[in-house]
PDB file of N, CA and C in Angstrom:
ATOM      1  N   MET B   1     169.101  84.955  88.544  1.00  0.00           N
ATOM      2  CA  MET B   1     168.987  83.952  89.540  1.00  0.00           C
ATOM      3  C   MET B   1     170.172  83.016  89.391  1.00  0.00           C
ATOM      4  N   THR B   2     170.835  82.707  90.474  1.00  0.00           N
ATOM      5  CA  THR B   2     171.929  81.749  90.452  1.00  0.00           C
ATOM      6  C   THR B   2     171.476  80.468  91.132  1.00  0.00           C
ATOM      7  N   ASP B   3     171.801  79.357  90.499  1.00  0.00           N
ATOM      8  CA  ASP B   3     171.378  78.043  90.968  1.00  0.00           C
ATOM      9  C   ASP B   3     172.607  77.165  91.140  1.00  0.00           C
ATOM     10  N   THR B   4     172.652  76.404  92.197  1.00  0.00           N
ATOM     11  CA  THR B   4     173.801  75.529  92.428  1.00  0.00           C
ATOM     12  C   THR B   4     173.622  74.151  91.811  1.00  0.00           C
ATOM     13  N   ARG B   5     172.563  73.964  91.077  1.00  0.00           N
ATOM     14  CA  ARG B   5     172.386  72.684  90.383  1.00  0.00           C
ATOM     15  C   ARG B   5     172.915  72.841  88.960  1.00  0.00           C
ATOM     16  N   GLY B   6     174.150  72.461  88.761  1.00  0.00           N
ATOM     17  CA  GLY B   6     174.800  72.682  87.478  1.00  0.00           C
ATOM     18  C   GLY B   6     174.774  71.494  86.553  1.00  0.00           C
ATOM     19  N   ASP B   7     174.041  70.443  86.898  1.00  0.00           N
ATOM     20  CA  ASP B   7     174.053  69.233  86.074  1.00  0.00           C
ATOM     21  C   ASP B   7     173.208  69.361  84.809  1.00  0.00           C
ATOM     22  N   ARG B   8     172.392  70.405  84.720  1.00  0.00           N
ATOM     23  CA  ARG B   8     171.607  70.613  83.499  1.00  0.00           C
ATOM     24  C   ARG B   8     171.312  72.096  83.331  1.00  0.00           C
ATOM     25  N   LEU B   9     171.212  72.515  82.063  1.00  0.00           N
ATOM     26  CA  LEU B   9     170.898  73.910  81.764  1.00  0.00           C
ATOM     27  C   LEU B   9     169.394  74.065  81.630  1.00  0.00           C
ATOM     28  N   PRO B  10     168.864  75.193  82.072  1.00  0.00           N
ATOM     29  CA  PRO B  10     167.424  75.403  81.959  1.00  0.00           C
ATOM     30  C   PRO B  10     167.021  75.676  80.517  1.00  0.00           C
ATOM     31  N   ARG B  11     165.789  75.352  80.210  1.00  0.00           N
ATOM     32  CA  ARG B  11     165.230  75.655  78.887  1.00  0.00           C
ATOM     33  C   ARG B  11     163.733  75.874  79.044  1.00  0.00           C
ATOM     34  N   ALA B  12     163.221  76.801  78.268  1.00  0.00           N
ATOM     35  CA  ALA B  12     161.779  77.050  78.283  1.00  0.00           C
ATOM     36  C   ALA B  12     161.109  75.898  77.541  1.00  0.00           C
ATOM     37  N   ARG B  13     160.053  75.366  78.115  1.00  0.00           N
ATOM     38  CA  ARG B  13     159.340  74.262  77.473  1.00  0.00           C
ATOM     39  C   ARG B  13     157.862  74.310  77.869  1.00  0.00           C
ATOM     40  N   ALA B  14     157.051  73.693  77.054  1.00  0.00           N
ATOM     41  CA  ALA B  14     155.616  73.648  77.330  1.00  0.00           C
ATOM     42  C   ALA B  14     155.375  72.789  78.570  1.00  0.00           C
ATOM     43  N   THR B  15     154.380  73.173  79.347  1.00  0.00           N
ATOM     44  CA  THR B  15     154.023  72.403  80.536  1.00  0.00           C
ATOM     45  C   THR B  15     152.569  71.974  80.452  1.00  0.00           C
ATOM     46  N   ASP B  16     152.237  70.998  81.231  1.00  0.00           N
ATOM     47  CA  ASP B  16     150.859  70.547  81.353  1.00  0.00           C
ATOM     48  C   ASP B  16     150.038  71.676  81.967  1.00  0.00           C
ATOM     49  N   PRO B  17     148.861  71.990  81.425  1.00  0.00           N
ATOM     50  CA  PRO B  17     148.058  73.082  81.978  1.00  0.00           C
ATOM     51  C   PRO B  17     147.734  72.918  83.465  1.00  0.00           C
ATOM     52  N   GLY B  18     147.673  71.701  83.954  1.00  0.00           N
ATOM     53  CA  GLY B  18     147.362  71.475  85.359  1.00  0.00           C
ATOM     54  C   GLY B  18     148.581  71.446  86.269  1.00  0.00           C
ATOM     55  N   ALA B  19     149.778  71.570  85.694  1.00  0.00           N
ATOM     56  CA  ALA B  19     151.000  71.512  86.491  1.00  0.00           C
ATOM     57  C   ALA B  19     151.114  72.736  87.387  1.00  0.00           C
ATOM     58  N   GLU B  20     151.680  72.554  88.562  1.00  0.00           N
ATOM     59  CA  GLU B  20     151.849  73.657  89.512  1.00  0.00           C
ATOM     60  C   GLU B  20     153.211  74.320  89.406  1.00  0.00           C
ATOM     61  N   ARG B  21     154.063  73.844  88.548  1.00  0.00           N
ATOM     62  CA  ARG B  21     155.386  74.448  88.384  1.00  0.00           C
ATOM     63  C   ARG B  21     155.846  74.269  86.943  1.00  0.00           C
ATOM     64  N   GLY B  22     156.999  74.866  86.618  1.00  0.00           N
ATOM     65  CA  GLY B  22     157.568  74.694  85.291  1.00  0.00           C
ATOM     66  C   GLY B  22     157.291  75.815  84.314  1.00  0.00           C
ATOM     67  N   ARG B  23     156.802  76.957  84.793  1.00  0.00           N
ATOM     68  CA  ARG B  23     156.494  78.067  83.887  1.00  0.00           C
ATOM     69  C   ARG B  23     157.435  79.251  84.011  1.00  0.00           C
ATOM     70  N   GLY B  24     158.420  79.171  84.883  1.00  0.00           N
ATOM     71  CA  GLY B  24     159.309  80.299  85.140  1.00  0.00           C
ATOM     72  C   GLY B  24     159.998  80.837  83.902  1.00  0.00           C
ATOM     73  N   LEU B  25     160.643  79.965  83.142  1.00  0.00           N
ATOM     74  CA  LEU B  25     161.355  80.441  81.955  1.00  0.00           C
ATOM     75  C   LEU B  25     160.396  80.839  80.839  1.00  0.00           C
ATOM     76  N   LEU B  26     159.214  80.262  80.795  1.00  0.00           N
ATOM     77  CA  LEU B  26     158.227  80.717  79.814  1.00  0.00           C
ATOM     78  C   LEU B  26     157.842  82.170  80.093  1.00  0.00           C
ATOM     79  N   LEU B  27     157.692  82.508  81.373  1.00  0.00           N
ATOM     80  CA  LEU B  27     157.392  83.893  81.740  1.00  0.00           C
ATOM     81  C   LEU B  27     158.564  84.814  81.419  1.00  0.00           C
ATOM     82  N   VAL B  28     159.767  84.370  81.745  1.00  0.00           N
ATOM     83  CA  VAL B  28     160.957  85.177  81.444  1.00  0.00           C
ATOM     84  C   VAL B  28     161.055  85.410  79.944  1.00  0.00           C
ATOM     85  N   ALA B  29     160.892  84.359  79.149  1.00  0.00           N
ATOM     86  CA  ALA B  29     160.986  84.486  77.688  1.00  0.00           C
ATOM     87  C   ALA B  29     159.899  85.409  77.134  1.00  0.00           C
ATOM     88  N   ALA B  30     158.713  85.384  77.721  1.00  0.00           N
ATOM     89  CA  ALA B  30     157.613  86.224  77.242  1.00  0.00           C
ATOM     90  C   ALA B  30     157.815  87.692  77.591  1.00  0.00           C
ATOM     91  N   LEU B  31     158.429  87.968  78.741  1.00  0.00           N
ATOM     92  CA  LEU B  31     158.546  89.345  79.215  1.00  0.00           C
ATOM     93  C   LEU B  31     159.891  90.003  78.894  1.00  0.00           C
ATOM     94  N   ALA B  32     160.938  89.226  78.765  1.00  0.00           N
ATOM     95  CA  ALA B  32     162.279  89.782  78.558  1.00  0.00           C
ATOM     96  C   ALA B  32     162.556  90.013  77.077  1.00  0.00           C
ATOM     97  N   ASP B  33     163.399  90.989  76.801  1.00  0.00           N
ATOM     98  CA  ASP B  33     163.847  91.210  75.435  1.00  0.00           C
ATOM     99  C   ASP B  33     164.951  90.220  75.061  1.00  0.00           C
ATOM    100  N   ARG B  34     165.742  89.858  76.060  1.00  0.00           N
ATOM    101  CA  ARG B  34     166.805  88.853  75.900  1.00  0.00           C
ATOM    102  C   ARG B  34     166.949  88.111  77.208  1.00  0.00           C
ATOM    103  N   TRP B  35     167.330  86.842  77.135  1.00  0.00           N
ATOM    104  CA  TRP B  35     167.656  86.098  78.341  1.00  0.00           C
ATOM    105  C   TRP B  35     168.615  84.981  77.960  1.00  0.00           C
ATOM    106  N   GLY B  36     169.311  84.483  78.948  1.00  0.00           N
ATOM    107  CA  GLY B  36     170.259  83.418  78.679  1.00  0.00           C
ATOM    108  C   GLY B  36     170.769  82.807  79.972  1.00  0.00           C
ATOM    109  N   VAL B  37     171.743  81.943  79.818  1.00  0.00           N
ATOM    110  CA  VAL B  37     172.338  81.240  80.951  1.00  0.00           C
ATOM    111  C   VAL B  37     173.847  81.416  80.870  1.00  0.00           C
ATOM    112  N   THR B  38     174.453  81.797  81.976  1.00  0.00           N
ATOM    113  CA  THR B  38     175.905  81.933  82.055  1.00  0.00           C
ATOM    114  C   THR B  38     176.434  80.898  83.037  1.00  0.00           C
ATOM    115  N   PRO B  39     177.294  79.983  82.568  1.00  0.00           N
ATOM    116  CA  PRO B  39     177.861  79.008  83.495  1.00  0.00           C
ATOM    117  C   PRO B  39     178.823  79.689  84.454  1.00  0.00           C
ATOM    118  N   GLY B  40     178.828  79.261  85.687  1.00  0.00           N
ATOM    119  CA  GLY B  40     179.741  79.808  86.686  1.00  0.00           C
ATOM    120  C   GLY B  40     180.681  78.720  87.157  1.00  0.00           C
ATOM    121  N   PRO B  41     181.416  79.001  88.225  1.00  0.00           N
ATOM    122  CA  PRO B  41     182.264  77.942  88.759  1.00  0.00           C
ATOM    123  C   PRO B  41     181.384  76.737  89.122  1.00  0.00           C
ATOM    124  N   ALA B  42     181.832  75.563  88.736  1.00  0.00           N
ATOM    125  CA  ALA B  42     181.042  74.344  88.981  1.00  0.00           C
ATOM    126  C   ALA B  42     180.626  74.262  90.435  1.00  0.00           C
ATOM    127  N   PRO B  43     179.415  73.927  90.728  1.00  0.00           N
ATOM    128  CA  PRO B  43     178.350  73.481  89.821  1.00  0.00           C
ATOM    129  C   PRO B  43     177.324  74.568  89.532  1.00  0.00           C
ATOM    130  N   ARG B  44     177.706  75.825  89.512  1.00  0.00           N
ATOM    131  CA  ARG B  44     176.727  76.917  89.406  1.00  0.00           C
ATOM    132  C   ARG B  44     176.415  77.332  87.985  1.00  0.00           C
ATOM    133  N   LYS B  45     175.255  77.977  87.839  1.00  0.00           N
ATOM    134  CA  LYS B  45     174.860  78.655  86.606  1.00  0.00           C
ATOM    135  C   LYS B  45     173.975  79.829  86.993  1.00  0.00           C
ATOM    136  N   THR B  46     173.965  80.866  86.153  1.00  0.00           N
ATOM    137  CA  THR B  46     173.138  82.035  86.409  1.00  0.00           C
ATOM    138  C   THR B  46     172.233  82.268  85.219  1.00  0.00           C
ATOM    139  N   VAL B  47     170.939  82.394  85.476  1.00  0.00           N
ATOM    140  CA  VAL B  47     169.973  82.763  84.447  1.00  0.00           C
ATOM    141  C   VAL B  47     169.814  84.274  84.531  1.00  0.00           C
ATOM    142  N   TRP B  48     169.961  84.958  83.400  1.00  0.00           N
ATOM    143  CA  TRP B  48     169.867  86.409  83.382  1.00  0.00           C
ATOM    144  C   TRP B  48     168.801  86.824  82.356  1.00  0.00           C
ATOM    145  N   ALA B  49     168.280  88.031  82.521  1.00  0.00           N
ATOM    146  CA  ALA B  49     167.282  88.566  81.597  1.00  0.00           C
ATOM    147  C   ALA B  49     167.493  90.067  81.454  1.00  0.00           C
ATOM    148  N   GLU B  50     167.171  90.588  80.281  1.00  0.00           N
ATOM    149  CA  GLU B  50     167.255  92.019  80.013  1.00  0.00           C
ATOM    150  C   GLU B  50     165.890  92.522  79.546  1.00  0.00           C
ATOM    151  N   LEU B  51     165.525  93.671  80.065  1.00  0.00           N
ATOM    152  CA  LEU B  51     164.286  94.331  79.665  1.00  0.00           C
ATOM    153  C   LEU B  51     164.630  95.684  79.075  1.00  0.00           C
ATOM    154  N   ALA B  52     163.996  96.039  77.958  1.00  0.00           N
ATOM    155  CA  ALA B  52     164.229  97.349  77.347  1.00  0.00           C
ATOM    156  C   ALA B  52     163.581  98.423  78.208  1.00  0.00           C
ATOM    157  N   ILE B  53     164.246  99.551  78.307  1.00  0.00           N
ATOM    158  CA  ILE B  53     163.691 100.696  79.039  1.00  0.00           C
ATOM    159  C   ILE B  53     162.896 101.523  78.040  1.00  0.00           C
ATOM    160  N   PRO B  54     161.604 101.702  78.307  1.00  0.00           N
ATOM    161  CA  PRO B  54     160.784 102.495  77.377  1.00  0.00           C
ATOM    162  C   PRO B  54     161.298 103.937  77.290  1.00  0.00           C
ATOM    163  N   THR B  55     161.230 104.499  76.103  1.00  0.00           N
ATOM    164  CA  THR B  55     161.640 105.884  75.897  1.00  0.00           C
ATOM    165  C   THR B  55     160.414 106.724  75.565  1.00  0.00           C
ATOM    166  N   ALA B  56     160.550 108.024  75.711  1.00  0.00           N
ATOM    167  CA  ALA B  56     159.454 108.944  75.390  1.00  0.00           C
ATOM    168  C   ALA B  56     159.059 108.742  73.927  1.00  0.00           C
ATOM    169  N   GLY B  57     157.791 108.619  73.691  1.00  0.00           N
ATOM    170  CA  GLY B  57     157.312 108.449  72.328  1.00  0.00           C
ATOM    171  C   GLY B  57     157.234 107.003  71.879  1.00  0.00           C
ATOM    172  N   SER B  58     157.746 106.076  72.663  1.00  0.00           N
ATOM    173  CA  SER B  58     157.647 104.674  72.273  1.00  0.00           C
ATOM    174  C   SER B  58     156.250 104.157  72.586  1.00  0.00           C
ATOM    175  N   ARG B  59     155.897 103.043  72.035  1.00  0.00           N
ATOM    176  CA  ARG B  59     154.556 102.503  72.277  1.00  0.00           C
ATOM    177  C   ARG B  59     154.382 102.043  73.703  1.00  0.00           C
ATOM    178  N   PHE B  60     155.474 101.986  74.484  1.00  0.00           N
ATOM    179  CA  PHE B  60     155.404 101.579  75.880  1.00  0.00           C
ATOM    180  C   PHE B  60     155.379 102.771  76.841  1.00  0.00           C
ATOM    181  N   SER B  61     155.393 103.968  76.304  1.00  0.00           N
ATOM    182  CA  SER B  61     155.421 105.156  77.141  1.00  0.00           C
ATOM    183  C   SER B  61     154.160 105.255  78.002  1.00  0.00           C
ATOM    184  N   THR B  62     154.327 105.634  79.263  1.00  0.00           N
ATOM    185  CA  THR B  62     153.179 105.745  80.155  1.00  0.00           C
ATOM    186  C   THR B  62     152.659 107.179  80.246  1.00  0.00           C
ATOM    187  N   SER B  63     153.353 108.138  79.620  1.00  0.00           N
ATOM    188  CA  SER B  63     152.868 109.523  79.682  1.00  0.00           C
ATOM    189  C   SER B  63     151.671 109.678  78.757  1.00  0.00           C
ATOM    190  N   ARG B  64     150.736 110.512  79.167  1.00  0.00           N
ATOM    191  CA  ARG B  64     149.510 110.687  78.361  1.00  0.00           C
ATOM    192  C   ARG B  64     149.350 112.115  77.949  1.00  0.00           C
TER     193      ARG B  64
END
C-alpha cells in the first residue's frame, strides 16, 4: 500500500478494543512473515508485506 502522508511512519500498536480502526498493521504483522516500510519520493511511503509460499510436506500444505 502506498500512502501520500509521509509525515509519520506506520507502526503496529495496541488499540482500544472498542475502536473501529487502527488494527491494519496488527493484522499484517500477524499474517505476514516479513513486513516493512519503504520511503518513496516525498511525501510518499510504501508498506510492504511478504508471505511464505507453502511447500509440499510443510505444516501449511492443503493436500490430504
